[in-house]
Structure formats: C-alpha cells, structure tokens
Amino acid sequence: MNNVSVEIFKTNVRDGETSDKVMKELIALFPHIKVNCDLADCDNVLRIEGNNFSITDICEKLHNLGYQCECID
C-alpha cells in the first residue's frame, strides 16, 4: 500500500488562470499528484495529494514562477 501525503500551502495565487498554470506546472514536475487551489480561502490554499513529491521542490517551483508559497503545518 502506498503512503499518500497531503500538504497544504499558503500562496499568493489569486485568479483561476494563474492557478491553472501553476497546477499544470506542478503536475508536469510530479505527474502522480492531485492538485487543487482554493482561491476563496484567505490563504489562497494550494493542496497537493500524492506520494513521492518534495515540499521544497513545490515551493521552489512556485517561487521560480514568481509566486509566494509556504507550507502550512
């Protein structure tokens, strides 16, 4: 059985077009993850579910795209 991790990130992604772009980039980096953005949340939450992904790599990818990203404990 695979251990599935769920991580929640606070971002400054504010619109649907941007969230779609970010989600596509993350899925390209980690093809086996599920990603969604909750832009209605005050923290513009990015939720990642899957295994074999790195919190550091997720944050780096968003930073490289020009967005803030911080894992919420």
PDB file of C-alpha atoms in Angstrom:
ATOM      1  CA  MET A   1       0.000   0.000   0.000  1.00  0.00           C
ATOM      2  CA  ASN A   2       1.315   3.449  -0.900  1.00  0.00           C
ATOM      3  CA  ASN A   3       1.547   6.150   1.716  1.00  0.00           C
ATOM      4  CA  VAL A   4      -0.304   9.151   0.372  1.00  0.00           C
ATOM      5  CA  SER A   5       0.719  12.522   1.738  1.00  0.00           C
ATOM      6  CA  VAL A   6      -1.413  15.633   1.772  1.00  0.00           C
ATOM      7  CA  GLU A   7       0.284  19.003   2.074  1.00  0.00           C
ATOM      8  CA  ILE A   8      -1.328  22.420   2.240  1.00  0.00           C
ATOM      9  CA  PHE A   9       0.453  25.566   1.071  1.00  0.00           C
ATOM     10  CA  LYS A  10      -0.312  29.250   1.525  1.00  0.00           C
ATOM     11  CA  THR A  11       0.201  31.114  -1.770  1.00  0.00           C
ATOM     12  CA  ASN A  12      -0.401  34.464  -3.414  1.00  0.00           C
ATOM     13  CA  VAL A  13      -2.045  32.862  -6.479  1.00  0.00           C
ATOM     14  CA  ARG A  14      -5.195  34.948  -6.865  1.00  0.00           C
ATOM     15  CA  ASP A  15      -7.032  34.004 -10.058  1.00  0.00           C
ATOM     16  CA  GLY A  16      -8.208  30.956 -11.953  1.00  0.00           C
ATOM     17  CA  GLU A  17      -5.949  31.438 -14.956  1.00  0.00           C
ATOM     18  CA  THR A  18      -2.865  31.591 -12.728  1.00  0.00           C
ATOM     19  CA  SER A  19      -3.957  28.622 -10.616  1.00  0.00           C
ATOM     20  CA  ASP A  20      -4.476  26.557 -13.784  1.00  0.00           C
ATOM     21  CA  LYS A  21      -0.960  27.452 -14.944  1.00  0.00           C
ATOM     22  CA  VAL A  22       0.547  26.587 -11.541  1.00  0.00           C
ATOM     23  CA  MET A  23      -1.323  23.279 -11.334  1.00  0.00           C
ATOM     24  CA  LYS A  24      -0.166  22.254 -14.841  1.00  0.00           C
ATOM     25  CA  GLU A  25       3.452  23.095 -13.975  1.00  0.00           C
ATOM     26  CA  LEU A  26       3.289  21.069 -10.749  1.00  0.00           C
ATOM     27  CA  ILE A  27       1.687  18.068 -12.463  1.00  0.00           C
ATOM     28  CA  ALA A  28       4.425  18.195 -15.112  1.00  0.00           C
ATOM     29  CA  LEU A  29       7.004  18.075 -12.295  1.00  0.00           C
ATOM     30  CA  PHE A  30       5.150  15.392 -10.301  1.00  0.00           C
ATOM     31  CA  PRO A  31       2.790  13.507 -12.681  1.00  0.00           C
ATOM     32  CA  HIS A  32       1.210  11.324  -9.994  1.00  0.00           C
ATOM     33  CA  ILE A  33      -0.072  14.086  -7.696  1.00  0.00           C
ATOM     34  CA  LYS A  34      -3.533  15.577  -7.332  1.00  0.00           C
ATOM     35  CA  VAL A  35      -3.529  19.371  -7.087  1.00  0.00           C
ATOM     36  CA  ASN A  36      -6.196  21.918  -6.372  1.00  0.00           C
ATOM     37  CA  CYS A  37      -6.326  25.582  -5.449  1.00  0.00           C
ATOM     38  CA  ASP A  38      -8.866  27.145  -3.115  1.00  0.00           C
ATOM     39  CA  LEU A  39      -8.859  30.787  -4.144  1.00  0.00           C
ATOM     40  CA  ALA A  40     -11.856  31.509  -1.884  1.00  0.00           C
ATOM     41  CA  ASP A  41      -9.685  30.781   1.164  1.00  0.00           C
ATOM     42  CA  CYS A  42      -7.894  33.816   2.651  1.00  0.00           C
ATOM     43  CA  ASP A  43      -4.548  31.983   2.234  1.00  0.00           C
ATOM     44  CA  ASN A  44      -5.201  31.052  -1.429  1.00  0.00           C
ATOM     45  CA  VAL A  45      -4.563  27.449  -0.471  1.00  0.00           C
ATOM     46  CA  LEU A  46      -2.767  25.032  -2.761  1.00  0.00           C
ATOM     47  CA  ARG A  47      -3.477  21.413  -1.783  1.00  0.00           C
ATOM     48  CA  ILE A  48      -1.252  18.597  -3.002  1.00  0.00           C
ATOM     49  CA  GLU A  49      -2.078  14.925  -2.541  1.00  0.00           C
ATOM     50  CA  GLY A  50       0.136  12.036  -3.588  1.00  0.00           C
ATOM     51  CA  ASN A  51       3.420  10.380  -2.881  1.00  0.00           C
ATOM     52  CA  ASN A  52       6.991  10.968  -3.919  1.00  0.00           C
ATOM     53  CA  PHE A  53       6.835  14.740  -4.032  1.00  0.00           C
ATOM     54  CA  SER A  54       9.017  17.216  -2.189  1.00  0.00           C
ATOM     55  CA  ILE A  55       7.688  20.193  -0.233  1.00  0.00           C
ATOM     56  CA  THR A  56      10.919  22.021  -1.058  1.00  0.00           C
ATOM     57  CA  ASP A  57      10.528  21.325  -4.784  1.00  0.00           C
ATOM     58  CA  ILE A  58       6.897  22.523  -4.733  1.00  0.00           C
ATOM     59  CA  CYS A  59       7.877  25.797  -3.034  1.00  0.00           C
ATOM     60  CA  GLU A  60      10.875  26.273  -5.343  1.00  0.00           C
ATOM     61  CA  LYS A  61       8.726  25.727  -8.436  1.00  0.00           C
ATOM     62  CA  LEU A  62       6.203  28.352  -7.328  1.00  0.00           C
ATOM     63  CA  HIS A  63       8.978  30.780  -6.401  1.00  0.00           C
ATOM     64  CA  ASN A  64      10.567  30.237  -9.844  1.00  0.00           C
ATOM     65  CA  LEU A  65       7.186  31.046 -11.410  1.00  0.00           C
ATOM     66  CA  GLY A  66       7.121  34.275  -9.385  1.00  0.00           C
ATOM     67  CA  TYR A  67       4.683  33.295  -6.622  1.00  0.00           C
ATOM     68  CA  GLN A  68       4.924  33.011  -2.877  1.00  0.00           C
ATOM     69  CA  CYS A  69       4.480  29.564  -1.383  1.00  0.00           C
ATOM     70  CA  GLU A  70       4.722  28.426   2.214  1.00  0.00           C
ATOM     71  CA  CYS A  71       3.816  25.046   3.670  1.00  0.00           C
ATOM     72  CA  ILE A  72       1.133  25.267   6.353  1.00  0.00           C
ATOM     73  CA  ASP A  73       1.758  22.861   9.229  1.00  0.00           C
TER      74      ASP A  73
END
